[in-house]
PDB file of C-alpha atoms and ligand atoms in Angstrom:
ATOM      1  CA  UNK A1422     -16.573 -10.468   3.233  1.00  0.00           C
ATOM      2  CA  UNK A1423     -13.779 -12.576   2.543  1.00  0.00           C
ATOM      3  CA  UNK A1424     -12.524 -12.677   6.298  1.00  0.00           C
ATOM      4  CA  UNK A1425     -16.110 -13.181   7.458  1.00  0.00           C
ATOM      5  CA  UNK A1426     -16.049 -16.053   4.570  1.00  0.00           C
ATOM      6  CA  UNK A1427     -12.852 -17.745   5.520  1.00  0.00           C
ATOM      7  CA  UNK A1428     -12.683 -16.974   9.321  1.00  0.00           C
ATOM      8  CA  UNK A1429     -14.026 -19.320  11.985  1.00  0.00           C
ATOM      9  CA  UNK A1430     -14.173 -16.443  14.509  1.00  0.00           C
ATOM     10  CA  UNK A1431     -16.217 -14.508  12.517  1.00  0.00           C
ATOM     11  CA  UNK A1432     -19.817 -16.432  13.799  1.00  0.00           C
ATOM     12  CA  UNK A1433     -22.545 -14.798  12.617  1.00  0.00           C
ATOM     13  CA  UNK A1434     -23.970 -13.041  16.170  1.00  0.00           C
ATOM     14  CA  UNK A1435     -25.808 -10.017  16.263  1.00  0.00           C
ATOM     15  CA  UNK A1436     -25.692  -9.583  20.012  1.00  0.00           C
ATOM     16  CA  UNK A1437     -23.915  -6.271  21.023  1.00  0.00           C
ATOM     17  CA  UNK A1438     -21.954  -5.687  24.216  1.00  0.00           C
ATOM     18  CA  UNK A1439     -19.867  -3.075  25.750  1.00  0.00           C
ATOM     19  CA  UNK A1440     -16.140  -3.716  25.533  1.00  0.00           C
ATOM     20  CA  UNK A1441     -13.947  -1.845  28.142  1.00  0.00           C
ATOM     21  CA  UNK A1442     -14.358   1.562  26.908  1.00  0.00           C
ATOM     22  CA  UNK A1443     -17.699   1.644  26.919  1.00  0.00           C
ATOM     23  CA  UNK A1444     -18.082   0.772  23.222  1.00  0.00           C
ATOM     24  CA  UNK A1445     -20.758  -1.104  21.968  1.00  0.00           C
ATOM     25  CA  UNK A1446     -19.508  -3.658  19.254  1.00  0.00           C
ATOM     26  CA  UNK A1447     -21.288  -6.794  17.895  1.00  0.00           C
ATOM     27  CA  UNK A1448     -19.226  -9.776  19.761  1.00  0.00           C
ATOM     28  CA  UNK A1449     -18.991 -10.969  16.257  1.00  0.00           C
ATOM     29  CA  UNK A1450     -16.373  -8.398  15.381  1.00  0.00           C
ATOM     30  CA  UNK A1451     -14.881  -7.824  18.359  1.00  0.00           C
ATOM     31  CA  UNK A1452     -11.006  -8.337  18.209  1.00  0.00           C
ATOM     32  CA  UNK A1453      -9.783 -10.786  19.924  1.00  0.00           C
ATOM     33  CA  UNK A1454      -6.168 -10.980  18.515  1.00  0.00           C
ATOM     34  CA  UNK A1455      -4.909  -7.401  17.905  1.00  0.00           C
ATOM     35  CA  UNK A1456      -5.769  -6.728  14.163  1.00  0.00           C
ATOM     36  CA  UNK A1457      -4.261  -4.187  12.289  1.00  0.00           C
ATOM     37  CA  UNK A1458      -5.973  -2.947   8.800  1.00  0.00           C
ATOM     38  CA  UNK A1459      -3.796  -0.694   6.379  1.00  0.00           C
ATOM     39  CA  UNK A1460      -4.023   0.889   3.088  1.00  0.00           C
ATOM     40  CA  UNK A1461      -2.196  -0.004   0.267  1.00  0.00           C
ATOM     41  CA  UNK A1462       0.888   2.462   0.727  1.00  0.00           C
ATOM     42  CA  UNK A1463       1.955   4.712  -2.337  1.00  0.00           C
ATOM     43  CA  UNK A1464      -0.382   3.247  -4.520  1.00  0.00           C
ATOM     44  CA  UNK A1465      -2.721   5.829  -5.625  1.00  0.00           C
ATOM     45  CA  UNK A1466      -2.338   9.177  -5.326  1.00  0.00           C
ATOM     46  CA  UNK A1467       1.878   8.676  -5.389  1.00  0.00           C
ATOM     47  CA  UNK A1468       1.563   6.164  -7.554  1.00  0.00           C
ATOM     48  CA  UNK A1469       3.156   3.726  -7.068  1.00  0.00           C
ATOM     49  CA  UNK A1470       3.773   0.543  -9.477  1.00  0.00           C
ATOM     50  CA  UNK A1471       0.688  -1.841  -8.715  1.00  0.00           C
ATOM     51  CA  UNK A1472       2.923  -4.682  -9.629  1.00  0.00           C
ATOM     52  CA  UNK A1473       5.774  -3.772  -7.896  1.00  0.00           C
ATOM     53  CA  UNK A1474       4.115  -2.658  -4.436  1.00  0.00           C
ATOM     54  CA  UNK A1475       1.741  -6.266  -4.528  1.00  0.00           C
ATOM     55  CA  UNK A1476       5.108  -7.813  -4.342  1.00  0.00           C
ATOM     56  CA  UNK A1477       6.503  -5.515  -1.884  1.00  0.00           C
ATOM     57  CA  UNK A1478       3.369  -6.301   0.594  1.00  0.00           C
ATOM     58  CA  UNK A1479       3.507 -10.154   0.424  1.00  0.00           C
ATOM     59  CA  UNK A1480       7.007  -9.841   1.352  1.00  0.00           C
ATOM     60  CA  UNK A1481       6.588  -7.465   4.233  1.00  0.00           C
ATOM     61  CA  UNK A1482       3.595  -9.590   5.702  1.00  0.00           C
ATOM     62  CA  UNK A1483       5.655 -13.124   5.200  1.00  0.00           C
ATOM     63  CA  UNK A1484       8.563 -11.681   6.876  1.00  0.00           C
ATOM     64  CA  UNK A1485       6.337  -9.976  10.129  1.00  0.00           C
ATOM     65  CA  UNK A1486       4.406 -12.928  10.176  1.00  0.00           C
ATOM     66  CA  UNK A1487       7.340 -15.024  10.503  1.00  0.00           C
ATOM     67  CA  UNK A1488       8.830 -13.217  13.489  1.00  0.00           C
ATOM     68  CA  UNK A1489       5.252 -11.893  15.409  1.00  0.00           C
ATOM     69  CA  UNK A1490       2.188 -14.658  16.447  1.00  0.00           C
ATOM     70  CA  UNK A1491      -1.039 -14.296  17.246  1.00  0.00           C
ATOM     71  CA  UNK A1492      -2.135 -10.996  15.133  1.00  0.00           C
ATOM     72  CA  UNK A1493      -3.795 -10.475  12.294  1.00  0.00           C
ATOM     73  CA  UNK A1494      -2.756  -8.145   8.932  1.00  0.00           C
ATOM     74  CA  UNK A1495      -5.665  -7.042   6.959  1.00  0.00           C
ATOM     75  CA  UNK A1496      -5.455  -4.893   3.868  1.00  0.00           C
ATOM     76  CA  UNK A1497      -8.277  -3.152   2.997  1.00  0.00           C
ATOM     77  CA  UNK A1498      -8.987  -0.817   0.062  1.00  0.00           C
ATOM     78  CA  UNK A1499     -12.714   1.325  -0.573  1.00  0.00           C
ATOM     79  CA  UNK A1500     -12.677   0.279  -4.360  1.00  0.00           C
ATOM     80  CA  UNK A1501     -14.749  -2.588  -4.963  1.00  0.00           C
ATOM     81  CA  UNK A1502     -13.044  -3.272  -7.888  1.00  0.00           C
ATOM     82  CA  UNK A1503      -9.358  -2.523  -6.431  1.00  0.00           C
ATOM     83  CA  UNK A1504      -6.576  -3.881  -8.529  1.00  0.00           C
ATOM     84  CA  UNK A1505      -4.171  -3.613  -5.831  1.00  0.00           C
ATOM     85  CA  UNK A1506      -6.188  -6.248  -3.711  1.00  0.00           C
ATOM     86  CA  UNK A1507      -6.731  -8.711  -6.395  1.00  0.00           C
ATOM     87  CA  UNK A1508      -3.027  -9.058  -7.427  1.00  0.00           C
ATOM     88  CA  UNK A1509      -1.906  -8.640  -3.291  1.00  0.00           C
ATOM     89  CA  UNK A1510      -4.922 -11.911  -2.411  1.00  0.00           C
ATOM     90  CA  UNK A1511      -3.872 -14.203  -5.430  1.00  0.00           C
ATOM     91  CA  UNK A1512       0.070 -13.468  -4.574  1.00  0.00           C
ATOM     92  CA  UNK A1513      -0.874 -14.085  -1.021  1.00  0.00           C
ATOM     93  CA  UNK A1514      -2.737 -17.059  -2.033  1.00  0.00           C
ATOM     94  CA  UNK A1515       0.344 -18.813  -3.977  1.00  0.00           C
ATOM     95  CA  UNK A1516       2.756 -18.553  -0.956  1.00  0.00           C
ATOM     96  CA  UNK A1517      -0.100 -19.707   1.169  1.00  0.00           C
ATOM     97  CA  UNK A1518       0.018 -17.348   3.441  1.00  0.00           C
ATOM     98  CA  UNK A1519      -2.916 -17.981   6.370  1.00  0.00           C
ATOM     99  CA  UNK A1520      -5.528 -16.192   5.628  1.00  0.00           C
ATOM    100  CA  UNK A1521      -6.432 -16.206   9.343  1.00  0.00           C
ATOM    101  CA  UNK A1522      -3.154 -14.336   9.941  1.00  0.00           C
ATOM    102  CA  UNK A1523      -3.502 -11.723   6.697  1.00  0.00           C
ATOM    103  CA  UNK A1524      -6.246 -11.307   4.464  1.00  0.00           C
ATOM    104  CA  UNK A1525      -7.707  -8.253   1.764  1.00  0.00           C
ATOM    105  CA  UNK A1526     -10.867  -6.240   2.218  1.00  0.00           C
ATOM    106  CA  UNK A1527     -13.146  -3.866   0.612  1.00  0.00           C
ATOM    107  CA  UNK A1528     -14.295  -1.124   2.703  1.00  0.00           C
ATOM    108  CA  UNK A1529     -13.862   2.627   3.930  1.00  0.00           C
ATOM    109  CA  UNK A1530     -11.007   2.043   6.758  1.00  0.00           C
ATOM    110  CA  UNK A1531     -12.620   5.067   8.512  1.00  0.00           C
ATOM    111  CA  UNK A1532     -16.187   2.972   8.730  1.00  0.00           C
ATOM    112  CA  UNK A1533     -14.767  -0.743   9.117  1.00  0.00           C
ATOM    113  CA  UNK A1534     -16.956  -1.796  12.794  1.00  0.00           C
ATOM    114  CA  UNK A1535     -20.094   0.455  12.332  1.00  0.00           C
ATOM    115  CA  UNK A1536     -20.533  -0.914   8.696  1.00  0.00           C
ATOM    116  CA  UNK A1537     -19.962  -4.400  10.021  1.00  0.00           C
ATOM    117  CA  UNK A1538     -16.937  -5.761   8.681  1.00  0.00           C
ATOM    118  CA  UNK A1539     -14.459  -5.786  10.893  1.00  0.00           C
ATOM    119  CA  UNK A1540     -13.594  -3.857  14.435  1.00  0.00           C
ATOM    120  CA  UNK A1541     -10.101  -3.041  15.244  1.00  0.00           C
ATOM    121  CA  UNK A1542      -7.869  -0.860  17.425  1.00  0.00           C
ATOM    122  CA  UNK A1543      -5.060  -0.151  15.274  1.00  0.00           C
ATOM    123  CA  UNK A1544      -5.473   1.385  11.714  1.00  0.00           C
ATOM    124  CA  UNK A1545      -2.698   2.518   9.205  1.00  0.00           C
ATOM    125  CA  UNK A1546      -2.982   5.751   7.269  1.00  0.00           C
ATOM    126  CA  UNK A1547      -1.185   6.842   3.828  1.00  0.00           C
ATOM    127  CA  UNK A1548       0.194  10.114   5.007  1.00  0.00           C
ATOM    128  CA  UNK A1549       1.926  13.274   3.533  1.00  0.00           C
ATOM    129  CA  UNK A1550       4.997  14.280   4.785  1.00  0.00           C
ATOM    130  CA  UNK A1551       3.571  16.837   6.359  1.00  0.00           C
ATOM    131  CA  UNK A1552       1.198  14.681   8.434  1.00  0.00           C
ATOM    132  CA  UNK A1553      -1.106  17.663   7.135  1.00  0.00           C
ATOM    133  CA  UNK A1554      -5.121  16.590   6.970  1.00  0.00           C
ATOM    134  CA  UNK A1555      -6.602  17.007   3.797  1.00  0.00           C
ATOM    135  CA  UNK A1556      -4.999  16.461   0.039  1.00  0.00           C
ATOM    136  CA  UNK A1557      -7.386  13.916  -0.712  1.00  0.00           C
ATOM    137  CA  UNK A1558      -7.520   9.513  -0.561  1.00  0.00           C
ATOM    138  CA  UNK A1559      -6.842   8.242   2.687  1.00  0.00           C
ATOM    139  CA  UNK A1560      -5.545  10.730   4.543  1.00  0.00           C
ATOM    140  CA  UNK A1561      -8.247  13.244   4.136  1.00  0.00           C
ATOM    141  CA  UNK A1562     -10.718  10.551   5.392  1.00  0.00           C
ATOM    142  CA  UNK A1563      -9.035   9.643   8.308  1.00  0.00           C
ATOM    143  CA  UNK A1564      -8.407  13.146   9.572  1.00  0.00           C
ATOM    144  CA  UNK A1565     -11.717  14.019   8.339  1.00  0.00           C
ATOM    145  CA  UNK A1566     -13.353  11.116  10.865  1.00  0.00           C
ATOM    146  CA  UNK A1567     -11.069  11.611  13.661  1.00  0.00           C
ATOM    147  CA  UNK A1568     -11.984  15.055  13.758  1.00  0.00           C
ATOM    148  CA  UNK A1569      -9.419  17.638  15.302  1.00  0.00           C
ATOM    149  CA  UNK A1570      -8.327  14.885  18.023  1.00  0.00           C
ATOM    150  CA  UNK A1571      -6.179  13.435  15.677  1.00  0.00           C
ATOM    151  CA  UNK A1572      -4.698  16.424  14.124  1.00  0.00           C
ATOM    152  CA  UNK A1573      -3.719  17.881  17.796  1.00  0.00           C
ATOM    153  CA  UNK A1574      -2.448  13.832  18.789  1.00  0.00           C
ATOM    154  CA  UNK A1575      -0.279  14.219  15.800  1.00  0.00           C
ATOM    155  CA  UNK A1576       1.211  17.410  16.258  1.00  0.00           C
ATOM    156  CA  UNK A1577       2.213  16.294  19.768  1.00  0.00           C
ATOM    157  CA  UNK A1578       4.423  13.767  18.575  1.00  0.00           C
ATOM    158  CA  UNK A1579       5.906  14.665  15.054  1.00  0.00           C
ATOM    159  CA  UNK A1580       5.856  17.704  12.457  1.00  0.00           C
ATOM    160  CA  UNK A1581       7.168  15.414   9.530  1.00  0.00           C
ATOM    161  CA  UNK A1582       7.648  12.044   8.629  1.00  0.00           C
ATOM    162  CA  UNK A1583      10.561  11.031   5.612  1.00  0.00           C
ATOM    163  CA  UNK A1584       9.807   8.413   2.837  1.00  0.00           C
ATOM    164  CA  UNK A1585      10.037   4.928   4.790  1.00  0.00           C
ATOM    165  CA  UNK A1586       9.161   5.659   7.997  1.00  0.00           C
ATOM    166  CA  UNK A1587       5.855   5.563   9.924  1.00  0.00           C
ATOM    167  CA  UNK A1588       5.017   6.973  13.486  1.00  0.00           C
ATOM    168  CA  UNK A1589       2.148   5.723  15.959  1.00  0.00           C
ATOM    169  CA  UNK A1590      -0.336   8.244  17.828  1.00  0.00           C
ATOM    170  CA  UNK A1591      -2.727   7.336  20.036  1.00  0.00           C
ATOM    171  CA  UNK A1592      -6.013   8.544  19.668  1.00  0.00           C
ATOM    172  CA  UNK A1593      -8.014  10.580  22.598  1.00  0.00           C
ATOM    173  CA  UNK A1594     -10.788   8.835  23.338  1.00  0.00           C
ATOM    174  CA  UNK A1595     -12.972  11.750  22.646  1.00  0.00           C
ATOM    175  CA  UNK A1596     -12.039  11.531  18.925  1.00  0.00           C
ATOM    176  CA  UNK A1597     -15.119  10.559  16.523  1.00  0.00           C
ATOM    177  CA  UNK A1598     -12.998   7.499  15.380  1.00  0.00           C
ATOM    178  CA  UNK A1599     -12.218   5.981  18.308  1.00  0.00           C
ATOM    179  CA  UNK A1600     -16.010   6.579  20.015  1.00  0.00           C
ATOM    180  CA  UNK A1601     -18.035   4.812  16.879  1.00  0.00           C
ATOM    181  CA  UNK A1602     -14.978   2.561  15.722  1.00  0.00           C
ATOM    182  CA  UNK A1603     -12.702   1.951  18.623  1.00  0.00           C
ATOM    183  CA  UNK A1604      -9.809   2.905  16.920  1.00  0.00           C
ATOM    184  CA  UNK A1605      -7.370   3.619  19.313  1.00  0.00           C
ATOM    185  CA  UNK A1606      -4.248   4.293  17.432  1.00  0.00           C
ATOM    186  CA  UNK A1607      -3.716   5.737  13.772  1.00  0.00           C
ATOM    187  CA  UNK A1608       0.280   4.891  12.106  1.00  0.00           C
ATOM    188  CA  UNK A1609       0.493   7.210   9.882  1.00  0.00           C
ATOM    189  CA  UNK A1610       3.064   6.055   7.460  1.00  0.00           C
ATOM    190  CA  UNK A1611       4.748   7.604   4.217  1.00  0.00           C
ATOM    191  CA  UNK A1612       5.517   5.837   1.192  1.00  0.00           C
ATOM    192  CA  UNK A1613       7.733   6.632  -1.875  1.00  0.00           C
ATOM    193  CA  UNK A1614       6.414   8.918  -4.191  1.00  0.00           C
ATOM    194  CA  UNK A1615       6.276   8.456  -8.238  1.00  0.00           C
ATOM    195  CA  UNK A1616       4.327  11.451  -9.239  1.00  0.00           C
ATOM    196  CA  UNK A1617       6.057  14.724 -10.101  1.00  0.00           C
ATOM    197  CA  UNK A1618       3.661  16.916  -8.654  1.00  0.00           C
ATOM    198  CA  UNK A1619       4.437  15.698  -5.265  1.00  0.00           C
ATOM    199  CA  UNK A1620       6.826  16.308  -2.918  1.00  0.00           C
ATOM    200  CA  UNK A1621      10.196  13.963  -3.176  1.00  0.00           C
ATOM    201  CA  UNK A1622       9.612  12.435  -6.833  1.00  0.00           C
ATOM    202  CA  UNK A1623      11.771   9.344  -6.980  1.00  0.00           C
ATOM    203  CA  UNK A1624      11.241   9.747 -11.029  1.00  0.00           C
ATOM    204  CA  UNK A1625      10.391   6.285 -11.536  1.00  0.00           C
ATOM    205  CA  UNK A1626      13.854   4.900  -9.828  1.00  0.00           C
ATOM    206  CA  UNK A1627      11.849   1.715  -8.435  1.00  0.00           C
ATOM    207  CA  UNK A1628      15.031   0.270  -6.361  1.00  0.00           C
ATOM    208  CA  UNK A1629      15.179   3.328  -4.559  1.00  0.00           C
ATOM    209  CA  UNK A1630      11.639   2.858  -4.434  1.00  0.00           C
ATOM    210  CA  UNK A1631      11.192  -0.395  -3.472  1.00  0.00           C
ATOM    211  CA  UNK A1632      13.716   0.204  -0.775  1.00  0.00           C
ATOM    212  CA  UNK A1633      11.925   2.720   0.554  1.00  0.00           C
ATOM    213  CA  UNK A1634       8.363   0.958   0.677  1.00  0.00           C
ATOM    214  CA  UNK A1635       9.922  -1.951   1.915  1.00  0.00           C
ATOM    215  CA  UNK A1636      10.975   0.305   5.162  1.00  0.00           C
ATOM    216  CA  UNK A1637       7.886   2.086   5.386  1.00  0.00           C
ATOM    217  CA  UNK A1638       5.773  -1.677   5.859  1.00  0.00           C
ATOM    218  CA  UNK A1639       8.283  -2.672   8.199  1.00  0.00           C
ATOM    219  CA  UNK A1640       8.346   0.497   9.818  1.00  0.00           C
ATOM    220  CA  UNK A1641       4.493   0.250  10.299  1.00  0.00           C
ATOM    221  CA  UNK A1642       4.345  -3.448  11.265  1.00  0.00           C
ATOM    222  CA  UNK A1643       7.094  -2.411  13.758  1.00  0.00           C
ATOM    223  CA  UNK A1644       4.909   0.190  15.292  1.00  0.00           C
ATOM    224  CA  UNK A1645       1.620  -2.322  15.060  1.00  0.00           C
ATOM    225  CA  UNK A1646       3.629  -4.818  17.441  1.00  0.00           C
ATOM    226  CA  UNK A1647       4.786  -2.264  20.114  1.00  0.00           C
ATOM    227  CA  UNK A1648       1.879  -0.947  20.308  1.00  0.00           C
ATOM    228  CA  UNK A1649       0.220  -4.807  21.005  1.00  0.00           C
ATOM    229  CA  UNK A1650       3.247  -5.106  23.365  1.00  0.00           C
TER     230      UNK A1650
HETATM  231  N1  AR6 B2005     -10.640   3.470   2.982  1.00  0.00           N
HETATM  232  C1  AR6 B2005      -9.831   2.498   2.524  1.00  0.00           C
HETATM  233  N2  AR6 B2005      -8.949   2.681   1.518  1.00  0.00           N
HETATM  234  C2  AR6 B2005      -8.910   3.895   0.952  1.00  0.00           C
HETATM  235  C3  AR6 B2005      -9.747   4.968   1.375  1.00  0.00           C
HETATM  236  C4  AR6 B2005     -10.645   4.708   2.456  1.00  0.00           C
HETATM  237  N3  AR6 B2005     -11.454   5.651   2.951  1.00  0.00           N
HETATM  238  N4  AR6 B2005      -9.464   6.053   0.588  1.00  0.00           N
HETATM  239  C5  AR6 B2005      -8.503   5.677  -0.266  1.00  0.00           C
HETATM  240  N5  AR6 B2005      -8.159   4.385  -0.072  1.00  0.00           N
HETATM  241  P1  AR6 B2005      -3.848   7.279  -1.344  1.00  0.00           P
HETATM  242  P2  AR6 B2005      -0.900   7.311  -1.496  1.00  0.00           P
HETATM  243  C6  AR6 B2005      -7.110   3.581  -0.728  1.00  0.00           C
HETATM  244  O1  AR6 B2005      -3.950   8.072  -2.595  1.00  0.00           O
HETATM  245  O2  AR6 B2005      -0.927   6.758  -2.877  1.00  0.00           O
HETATM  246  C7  AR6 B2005      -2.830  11.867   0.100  1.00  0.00           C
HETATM  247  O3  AR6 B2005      -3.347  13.006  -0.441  1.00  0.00           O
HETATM  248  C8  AR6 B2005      -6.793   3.875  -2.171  1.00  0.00           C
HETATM  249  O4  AR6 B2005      -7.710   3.233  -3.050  1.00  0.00           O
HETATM  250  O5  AR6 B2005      -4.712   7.678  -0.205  1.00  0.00           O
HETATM  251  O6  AR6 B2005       0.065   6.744  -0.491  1.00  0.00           O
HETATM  252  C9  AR6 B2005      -1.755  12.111   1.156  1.00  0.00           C
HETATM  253  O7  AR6 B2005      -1.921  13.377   1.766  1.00  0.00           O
HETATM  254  C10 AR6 B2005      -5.396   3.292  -2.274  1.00  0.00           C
HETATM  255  O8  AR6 B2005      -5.476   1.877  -2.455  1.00  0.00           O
HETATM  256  O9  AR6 B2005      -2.333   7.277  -0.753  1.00  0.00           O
HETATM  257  C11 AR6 B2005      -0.465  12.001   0.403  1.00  0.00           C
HETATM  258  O10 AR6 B2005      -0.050  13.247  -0.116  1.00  0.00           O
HETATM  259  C12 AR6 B2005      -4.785   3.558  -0.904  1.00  0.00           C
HETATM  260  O11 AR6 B2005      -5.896   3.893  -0.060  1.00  0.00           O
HETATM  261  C13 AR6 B2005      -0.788  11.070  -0.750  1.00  0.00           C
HETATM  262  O12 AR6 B2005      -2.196  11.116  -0.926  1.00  0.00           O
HETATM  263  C14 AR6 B2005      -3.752   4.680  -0.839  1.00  0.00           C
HETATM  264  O13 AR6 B2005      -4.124   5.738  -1.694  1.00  0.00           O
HETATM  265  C15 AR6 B2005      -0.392   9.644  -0.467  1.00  0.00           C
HETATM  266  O14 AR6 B2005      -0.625   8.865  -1.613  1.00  0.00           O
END
């Protein structure tokens, strides 16, 4: 709502059309900058200090934003009352970043285009290290809509990731994702970790920490622009 709210391509048409691969999207929510809409990283089920990360993602955009034009940031979180997107839009807001260029939203990343809201090719995912489906949050919902597709995509290109980094696989365009959403690409990108019963506890050592979720943002933005390349 807040993009449709504050963005002047966001007109209010119902007419659908087929974009090139065959989708059918309302031309209202069809990208036409490359968008890319992420989770907030670490901040849930690793969590993560709300306070801490808020700061971490202002930074991150501000410094992408500074070296990359014409795309947009978007983070989005299911929780309609999500802390993590209040503090990350009023931080945004003081160092007036444009909200054409990044903005917060509420809604399932796996359901973004069919449930109105926004359509876009690229989507972030909180991963395990792993890159294992499953254990909940984010991850299991993204593997869960992308069906087996993504899990085989995945497999192709990496059997782990380490805290910090993120890696970029393209979706088959038989996956369930890409055919209702038009997802084309998933980054699936791990975060540091602050709860014990996970793997690689940083025990609350939040320089190591924000190091380390400082990469993993760059590390995804990184990915989003080569992939727009
Ligand atoms: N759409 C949008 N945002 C979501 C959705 C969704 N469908 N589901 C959750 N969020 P988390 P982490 C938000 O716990 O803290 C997994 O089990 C959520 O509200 O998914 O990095 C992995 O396998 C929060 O703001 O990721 C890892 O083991 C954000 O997504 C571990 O959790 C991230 O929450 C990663 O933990």
């Amino acid at each position: 709502q807040e993009i449709k709210d504050k963005d002047p391509c966001f007109m209010e048409l119902e007419n659908e059309h087929e974009n090139k691969e065959g989708i059918k999207l309302k031309d209202s929510l069809v990208d036409d900058i490359p968008i890319l809409a992420f989770p907030s990283i670490s901040t849930s089920d690793f969590q993560f200090d709300h306070g801490k990360a808020s700061d971490v993602i202002v930074e991150s955009v501000i410094e992408f934003l500074n070296k990359v034009d014409n795309v947009r940031l978007v983070l989005v979180d299911i929780s309609h009352k999500s802390h993590m997107l209040s503090l990350v839009k009023e931080k945004a807001e003081k160092k007036n970043i444009d909200p054409n260029k990044f903005s917060t939203l509420v809604g399932d990343i796996t359901r973004l285009c069919t449930e109105g809201k926004l359509c876009c090719r690229v989507i972030a995912n909180a991963a395990n290290w792993r890159l294992k489906p499953g254990g909940g949050g984010v991850n299991a919902a993204i593997f869960k809509a992308a069906g087996e597709d993504l899990e085989m995509a995945t497999k192709e290109r990496a059997d782990t990731l380490s805290p910090g980094t993120s890696v970029a696989i393209p979706l088959p365009s038989t996956s369930p994702l890409y055919r209702r959403e038009g997802v084309t690409h998933v980054i699936h990108v791990l975060g540091p970790n602050m709860n014990p019963q996970r793997p690689n506890c940083l025990k609350n050592d939040y320089v190591k920490g924000c190091k380390v979720l400082r990469d993993a943002y760059a590390s995804l933005f990184e990915n989003f622009a080569s992939i727009t390349r």
